[in-house]
Short mmCIF file of C-alpha atoms in Angstrom, two decimals:
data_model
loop_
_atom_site.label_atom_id
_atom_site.label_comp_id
_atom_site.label_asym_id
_atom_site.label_seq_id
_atom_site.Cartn_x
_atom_site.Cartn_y
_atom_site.Cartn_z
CA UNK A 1 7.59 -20.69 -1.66
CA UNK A 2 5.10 -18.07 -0.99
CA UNK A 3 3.63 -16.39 -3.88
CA UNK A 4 2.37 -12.97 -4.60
CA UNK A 5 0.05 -10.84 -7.06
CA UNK A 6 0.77 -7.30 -7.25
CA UNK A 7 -2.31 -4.73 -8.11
CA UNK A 8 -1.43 -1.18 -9.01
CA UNK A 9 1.60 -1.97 -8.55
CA UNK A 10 3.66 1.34 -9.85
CA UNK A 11 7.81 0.56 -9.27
CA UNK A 12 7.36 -2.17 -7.08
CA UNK A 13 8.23 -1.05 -3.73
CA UNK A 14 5.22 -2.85 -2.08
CA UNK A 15 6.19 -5.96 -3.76
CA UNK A 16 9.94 -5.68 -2.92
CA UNK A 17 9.26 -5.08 0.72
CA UNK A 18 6.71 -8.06 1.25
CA UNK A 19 8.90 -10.11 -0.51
CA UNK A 20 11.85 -8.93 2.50
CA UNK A 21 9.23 -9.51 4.59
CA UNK A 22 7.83 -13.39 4.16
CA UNK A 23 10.61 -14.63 1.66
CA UNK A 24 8.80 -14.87 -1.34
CA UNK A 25 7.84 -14.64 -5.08
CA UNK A 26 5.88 -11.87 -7.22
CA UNK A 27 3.99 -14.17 -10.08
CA UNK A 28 2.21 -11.37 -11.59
CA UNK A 29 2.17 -7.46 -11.67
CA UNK A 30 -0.69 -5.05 -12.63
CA UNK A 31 0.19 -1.32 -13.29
CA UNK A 32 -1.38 1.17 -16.01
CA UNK A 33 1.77 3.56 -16.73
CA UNK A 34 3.74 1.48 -19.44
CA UNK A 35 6.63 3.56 -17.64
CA UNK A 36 6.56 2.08 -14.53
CA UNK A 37 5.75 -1.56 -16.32
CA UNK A 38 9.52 -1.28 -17.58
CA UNK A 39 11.08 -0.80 -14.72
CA UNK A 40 8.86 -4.05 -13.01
CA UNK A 41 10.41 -6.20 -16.24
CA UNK A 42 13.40 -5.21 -15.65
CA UNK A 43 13.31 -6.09 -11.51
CA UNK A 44 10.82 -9.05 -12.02
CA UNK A 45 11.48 -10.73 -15.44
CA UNK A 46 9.50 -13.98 -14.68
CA UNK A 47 6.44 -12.37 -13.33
CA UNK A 48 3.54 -11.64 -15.65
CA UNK A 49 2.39 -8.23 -16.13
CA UNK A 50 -0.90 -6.90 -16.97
CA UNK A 51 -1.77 -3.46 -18.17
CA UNK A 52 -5.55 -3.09 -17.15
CA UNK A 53 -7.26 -3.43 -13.44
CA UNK A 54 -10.52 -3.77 -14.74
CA UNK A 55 -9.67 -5.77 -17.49
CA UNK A 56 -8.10 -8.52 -15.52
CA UNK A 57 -9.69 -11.47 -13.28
CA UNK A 58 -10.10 -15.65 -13.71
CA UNK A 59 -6.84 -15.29 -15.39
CA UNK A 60 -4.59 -14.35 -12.47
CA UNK A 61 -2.27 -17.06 -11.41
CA UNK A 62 -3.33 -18.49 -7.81
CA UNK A 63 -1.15 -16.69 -5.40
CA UNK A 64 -1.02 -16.50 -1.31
CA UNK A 65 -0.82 -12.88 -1.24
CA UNK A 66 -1.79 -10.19 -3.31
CA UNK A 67 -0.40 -6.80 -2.41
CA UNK A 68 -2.31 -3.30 -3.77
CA UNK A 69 -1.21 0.32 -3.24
CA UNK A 70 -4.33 1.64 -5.28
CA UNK A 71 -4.12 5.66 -6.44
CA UNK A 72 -3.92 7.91 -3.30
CA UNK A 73 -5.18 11.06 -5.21
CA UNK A 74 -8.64 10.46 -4.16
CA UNK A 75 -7.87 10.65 -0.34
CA UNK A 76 -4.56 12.60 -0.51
CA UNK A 77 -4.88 15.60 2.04
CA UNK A 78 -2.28 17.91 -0.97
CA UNK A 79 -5.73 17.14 -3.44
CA UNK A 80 -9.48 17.81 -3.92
CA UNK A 81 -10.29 14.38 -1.81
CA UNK A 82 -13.08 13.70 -4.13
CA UNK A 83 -12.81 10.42 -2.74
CA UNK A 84 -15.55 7.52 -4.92
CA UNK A 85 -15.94 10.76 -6.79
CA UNK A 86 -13.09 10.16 -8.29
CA UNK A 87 -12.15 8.28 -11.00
CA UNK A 88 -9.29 7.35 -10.09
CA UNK A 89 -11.02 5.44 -6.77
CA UNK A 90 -9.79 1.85 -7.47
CA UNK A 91 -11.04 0.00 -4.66
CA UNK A 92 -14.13 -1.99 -5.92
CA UNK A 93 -11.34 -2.76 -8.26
CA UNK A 94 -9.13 -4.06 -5.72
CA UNK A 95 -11.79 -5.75 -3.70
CA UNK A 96 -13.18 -7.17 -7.16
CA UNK A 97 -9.79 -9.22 -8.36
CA UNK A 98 -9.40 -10.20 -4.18
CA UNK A 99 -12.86 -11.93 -4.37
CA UNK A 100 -11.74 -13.51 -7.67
CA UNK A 101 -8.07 -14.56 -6.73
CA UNK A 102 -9.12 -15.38 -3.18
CA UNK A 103 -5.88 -15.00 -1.68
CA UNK A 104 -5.13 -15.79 2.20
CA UNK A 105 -3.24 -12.65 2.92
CA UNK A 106 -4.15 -8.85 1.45
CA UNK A 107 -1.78 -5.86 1.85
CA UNK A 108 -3.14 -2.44 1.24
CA UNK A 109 -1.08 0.51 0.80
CA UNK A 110 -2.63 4.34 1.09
CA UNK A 111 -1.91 7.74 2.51
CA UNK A 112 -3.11 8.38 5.72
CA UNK A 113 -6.02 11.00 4.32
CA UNK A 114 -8.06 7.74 3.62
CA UNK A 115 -8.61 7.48 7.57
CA UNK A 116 -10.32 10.72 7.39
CA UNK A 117 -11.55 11.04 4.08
CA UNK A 118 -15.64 11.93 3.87
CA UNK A 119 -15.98 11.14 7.89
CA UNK A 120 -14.11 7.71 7.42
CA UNK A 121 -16.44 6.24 5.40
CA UNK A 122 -14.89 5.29 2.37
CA UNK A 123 -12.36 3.79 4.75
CA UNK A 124 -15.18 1.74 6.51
CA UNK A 125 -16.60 0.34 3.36
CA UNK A 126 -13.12 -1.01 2.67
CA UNK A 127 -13.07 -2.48 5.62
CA UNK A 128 -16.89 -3.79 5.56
CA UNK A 129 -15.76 -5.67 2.22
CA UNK A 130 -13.11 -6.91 3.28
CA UNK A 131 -14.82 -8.14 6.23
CA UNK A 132 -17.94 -9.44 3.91
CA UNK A 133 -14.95 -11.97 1.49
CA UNK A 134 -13.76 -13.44 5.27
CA UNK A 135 -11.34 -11.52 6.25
CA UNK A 136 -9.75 -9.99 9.48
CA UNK A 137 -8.03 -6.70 9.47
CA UNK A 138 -5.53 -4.85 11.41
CA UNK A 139 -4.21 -1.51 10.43
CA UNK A 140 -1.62 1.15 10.87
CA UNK A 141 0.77 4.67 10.02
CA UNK A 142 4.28 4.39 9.47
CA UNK A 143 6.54 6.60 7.93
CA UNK A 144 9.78 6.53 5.90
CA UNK A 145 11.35 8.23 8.73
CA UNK A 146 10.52 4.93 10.72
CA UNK A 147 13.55 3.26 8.73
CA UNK A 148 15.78 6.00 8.49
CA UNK A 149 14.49 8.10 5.77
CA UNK A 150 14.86 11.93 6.06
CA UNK A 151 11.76 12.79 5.07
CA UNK A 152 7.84 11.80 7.49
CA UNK A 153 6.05 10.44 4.52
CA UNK A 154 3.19 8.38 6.25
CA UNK A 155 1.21 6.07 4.80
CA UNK A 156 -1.33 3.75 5.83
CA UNK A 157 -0.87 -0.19 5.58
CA UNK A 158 -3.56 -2.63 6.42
CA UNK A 159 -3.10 -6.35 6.55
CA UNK A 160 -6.31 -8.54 5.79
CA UNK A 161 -6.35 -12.30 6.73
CA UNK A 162 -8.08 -15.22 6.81
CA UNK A 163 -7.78 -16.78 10.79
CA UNK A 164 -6.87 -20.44 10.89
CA UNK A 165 -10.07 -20.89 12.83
CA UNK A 166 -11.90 -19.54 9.80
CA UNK A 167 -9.60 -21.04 6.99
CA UNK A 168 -11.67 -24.33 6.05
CA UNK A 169 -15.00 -22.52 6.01
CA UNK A 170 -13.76 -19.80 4.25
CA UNK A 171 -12.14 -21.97 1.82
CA UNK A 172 -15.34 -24.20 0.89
CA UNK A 173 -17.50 -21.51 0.52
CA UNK A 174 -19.54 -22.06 -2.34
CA UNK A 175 -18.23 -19.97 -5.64
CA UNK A 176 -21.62 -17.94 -6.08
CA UNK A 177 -20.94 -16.35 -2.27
CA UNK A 178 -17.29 -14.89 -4.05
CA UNK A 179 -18.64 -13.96 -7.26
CA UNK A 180 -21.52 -11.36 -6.27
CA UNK A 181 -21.13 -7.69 -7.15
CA UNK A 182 -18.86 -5.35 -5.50
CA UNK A 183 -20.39 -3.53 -2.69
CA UNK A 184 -20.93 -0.05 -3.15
CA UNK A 185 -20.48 2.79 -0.41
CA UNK A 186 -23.86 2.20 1.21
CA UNK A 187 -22.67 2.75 4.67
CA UNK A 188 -20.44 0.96 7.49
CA UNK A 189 -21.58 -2.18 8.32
CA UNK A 190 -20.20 -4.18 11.07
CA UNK A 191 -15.94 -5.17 10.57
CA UNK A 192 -14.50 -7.73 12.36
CA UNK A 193 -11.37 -5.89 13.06
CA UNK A 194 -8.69 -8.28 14.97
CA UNK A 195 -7.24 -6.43 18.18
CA UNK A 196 -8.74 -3.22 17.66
CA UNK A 197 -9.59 -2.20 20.92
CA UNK A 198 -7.95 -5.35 23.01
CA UNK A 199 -4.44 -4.80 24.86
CA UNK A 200 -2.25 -3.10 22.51
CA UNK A 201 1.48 -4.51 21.47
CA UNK A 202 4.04 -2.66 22.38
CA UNK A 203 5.76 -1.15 18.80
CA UNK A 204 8.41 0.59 17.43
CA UNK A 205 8.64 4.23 19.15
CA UNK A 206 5.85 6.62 17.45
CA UNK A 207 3.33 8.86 17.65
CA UNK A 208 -0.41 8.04 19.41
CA UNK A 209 -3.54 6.44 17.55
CA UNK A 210 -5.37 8.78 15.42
CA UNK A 211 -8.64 8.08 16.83
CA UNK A 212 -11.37 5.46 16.68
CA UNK A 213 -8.78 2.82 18.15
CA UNK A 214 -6.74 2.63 15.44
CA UNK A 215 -3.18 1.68 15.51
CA UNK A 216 -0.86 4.19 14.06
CA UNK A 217 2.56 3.45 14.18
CA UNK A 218 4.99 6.62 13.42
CA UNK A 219 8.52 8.05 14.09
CA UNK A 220 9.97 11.28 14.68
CA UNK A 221 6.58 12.87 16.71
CA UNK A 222 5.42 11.95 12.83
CA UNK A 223 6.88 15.70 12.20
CA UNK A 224 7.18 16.20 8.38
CA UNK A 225 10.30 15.90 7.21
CA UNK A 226 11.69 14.64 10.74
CA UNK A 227 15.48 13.31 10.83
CA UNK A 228 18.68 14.48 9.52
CA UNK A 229 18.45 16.16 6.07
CA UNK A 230 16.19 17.00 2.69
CA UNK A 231 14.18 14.68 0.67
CA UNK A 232 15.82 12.16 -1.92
CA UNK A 233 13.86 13.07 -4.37
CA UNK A 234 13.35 16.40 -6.29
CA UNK A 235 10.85 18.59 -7.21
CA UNK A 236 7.75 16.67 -5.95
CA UNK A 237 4.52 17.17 -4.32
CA UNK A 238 1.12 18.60 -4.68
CA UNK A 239 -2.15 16.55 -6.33
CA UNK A 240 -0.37 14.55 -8.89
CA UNK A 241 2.36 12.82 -6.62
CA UNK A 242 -0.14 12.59 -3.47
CA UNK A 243 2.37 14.43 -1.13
CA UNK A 244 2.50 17.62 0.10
CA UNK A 245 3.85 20.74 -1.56
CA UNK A 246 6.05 21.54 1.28
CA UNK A 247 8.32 18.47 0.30
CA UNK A 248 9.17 20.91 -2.51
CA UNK A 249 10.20 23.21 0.30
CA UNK A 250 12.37 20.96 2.03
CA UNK A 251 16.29 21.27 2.39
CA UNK A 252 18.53 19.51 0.25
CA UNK A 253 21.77 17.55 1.60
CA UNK A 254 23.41 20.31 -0.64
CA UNK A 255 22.04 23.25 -1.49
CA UNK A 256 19.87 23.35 -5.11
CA UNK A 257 22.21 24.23 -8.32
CA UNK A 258 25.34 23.38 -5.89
CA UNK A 259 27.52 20.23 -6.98
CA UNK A 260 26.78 17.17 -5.41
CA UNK A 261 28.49 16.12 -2.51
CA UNK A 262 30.52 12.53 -3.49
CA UNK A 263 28.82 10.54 -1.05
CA UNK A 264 25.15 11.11 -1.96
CA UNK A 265 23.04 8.92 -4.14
CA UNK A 266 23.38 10.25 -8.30
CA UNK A 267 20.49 12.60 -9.00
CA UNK A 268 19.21 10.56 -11.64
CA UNK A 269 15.65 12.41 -11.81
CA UNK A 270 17.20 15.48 -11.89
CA UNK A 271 18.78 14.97 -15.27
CA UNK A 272 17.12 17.08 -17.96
CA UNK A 273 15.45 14.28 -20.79
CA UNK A 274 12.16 12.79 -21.94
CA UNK A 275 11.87 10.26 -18.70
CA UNK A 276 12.16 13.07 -16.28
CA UNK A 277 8.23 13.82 -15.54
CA UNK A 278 7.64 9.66 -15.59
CA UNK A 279 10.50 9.43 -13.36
CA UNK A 280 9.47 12.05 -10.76
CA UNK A 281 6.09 10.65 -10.73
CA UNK A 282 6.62 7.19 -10.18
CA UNK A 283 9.01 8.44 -7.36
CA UNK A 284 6.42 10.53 -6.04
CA UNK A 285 3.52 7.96 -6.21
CA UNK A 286 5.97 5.17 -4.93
CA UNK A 287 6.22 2.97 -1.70
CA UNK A 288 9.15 2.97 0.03
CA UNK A 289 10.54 -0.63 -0.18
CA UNK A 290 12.03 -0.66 3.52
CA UNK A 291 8.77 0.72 5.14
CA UNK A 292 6.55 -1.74 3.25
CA UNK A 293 8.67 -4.38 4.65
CA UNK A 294 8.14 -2.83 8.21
CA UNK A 295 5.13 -2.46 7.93
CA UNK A 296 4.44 -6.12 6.70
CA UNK A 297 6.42 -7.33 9.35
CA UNK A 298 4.59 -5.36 12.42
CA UNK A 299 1.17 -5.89 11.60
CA UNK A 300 1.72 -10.02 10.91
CA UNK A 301 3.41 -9.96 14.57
CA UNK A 302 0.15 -8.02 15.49
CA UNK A 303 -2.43 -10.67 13.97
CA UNK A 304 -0.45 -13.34 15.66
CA UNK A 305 1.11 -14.70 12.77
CA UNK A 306 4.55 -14.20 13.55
CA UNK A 307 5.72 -17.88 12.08
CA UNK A 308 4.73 -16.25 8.45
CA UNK A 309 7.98 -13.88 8.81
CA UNK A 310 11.09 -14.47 6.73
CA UNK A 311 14.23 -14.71 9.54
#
């Protein structure tokens, strides 16, 4: 079976949805909050679970994929977008364990602010390192209201590969080439970027491509909040959760301090306790499982790699 490692991995959303995607299994999990590491034991008992992104490395468990929705804070639009600045910036991170692990498939995970963050250059060095370990990319926007979600929520997924043309010399590529230092942001060299300007697929229904011929994939006119009711979850938004404060704004399926109606979901993060503030921001900084799955999905058909896809 296909295997996957998991890098700031928060509730597991991007896991769960690759795994819907390609049929497969999550061998090991990395995630900082010790909240959010109990709620991956209790979903994904047999994986391994490390605390530490920088800490981690030869010890990682050889996997196919490995999966990453590293911190959006630095790019989010609702934030300072101190970008590298930041310190939570995790990509040489990210880019560090992929050259280490060496895995055949990558799948990023950001908000869409990363495309224009700093002129789109932190955004090309991702892609420029990528690009520099062997890999091809292809990239796009979809949003939770893609799979039925009330709410726009886009974020940005990018699929990194290694081309069966490329696979043997990638593979025997001598271990000094992989080990080398992290680039830094010293500019945007050239990316090999698969089908980024050749005849486009046709997609799901969505909005256009936000410039420089990249694929965005969207639903609903990408309007937030597009489709038939509130959010699902409360009292989010602003820097912390990467979202916008108008999600805070947005309509409930009933009206705030009225009883719930019987058929919606139980406001669990609504209840007062000590979990509430870890609950609403692991909500808030989650992936939604369903569009990770999409998204997973789309952008294999896109590389050509179609056969990959669970039935």
């Amino acid at each position: 079976m296909t295997t996957i490692g998991s890098l700031c991995s928060g509730i597991g959303g991007l896991d769960l949805g690759l795994e819907r995607a390609i049929g497969s299994r999550t061998l090991w999990q990395v995630e900082v909050s010790a909240f959010c590491r109990g709620i991956l034991a209790r979903h994904w008992p047999n994986a391994t679970r490390y605390e530490d992104i920088h800490k981690v490395g030869p010890e990682l468990a050889p996997v196919d994929w490995v999966c990453a929705g590293f911190p959006c804070q630095p790019a989010s639009t609702a934030g300072l977008r101190k970008g590298v600045e930041d310190d939570r910036w995790l990509w040489p991170e990210v880019a560090r364990v992929v050259r280490v692990v060496r895995p055949r498939r990558v799948l990023l995970e950001n908000v869409r602010g990363l495309l224009s963050l700093d002129g789109g250059r932190p955004w090309g060095t991702c892609l420029a390192d990528l690009d520099e370990l062997g890999y091809h990319c292809v990239w796009g926007v979809f949003h939770a209201s893609d799979v039925g979600s009330p709410h726009g929520r886009p974020r940005l997924f990018c699929l990194a590969y290694v081309a069966d043309a490329d696979a043997r010399r990638w593979e025997e590529r001598p271990a000094i080439e992989r080990d080398v230092s992290v680039p830094g942001e010293s500019g945007v060299r050239r990316v090999v970027v698969a089908d980024a300007h050749g005849p486009r697929q046709r997609q799901p229904s969505g909005d256009q491509p936000e410039g420089g011929g990249r694929h965005r994939h969207g639903g609903e006119g990408g309007r937030p909040g597009a489709g038939t009711g509130g959010v699902p979850e409360p009292g989010l938004g602003g820097d912390p959760h990467g979202i916008p404060t108008w999600v805070d704004r947005m309509p409930w399926p009933a009206p705030r301090g009225a009883p719930q109606h019987a058929w919606e979901p139980p406001r669990l993060v609504t209840d007062p306790g000590v979990l509430r503030t870890a609950r609403l921001k692991a909500l808030g900084n989650a992936v939604v499982p369903a569009v990770a799955c999409l998204a997973a999905r789309a952008l294999l058909a896109r590389a050509g790699l179609e056969s990959e896809l669970a039935p």
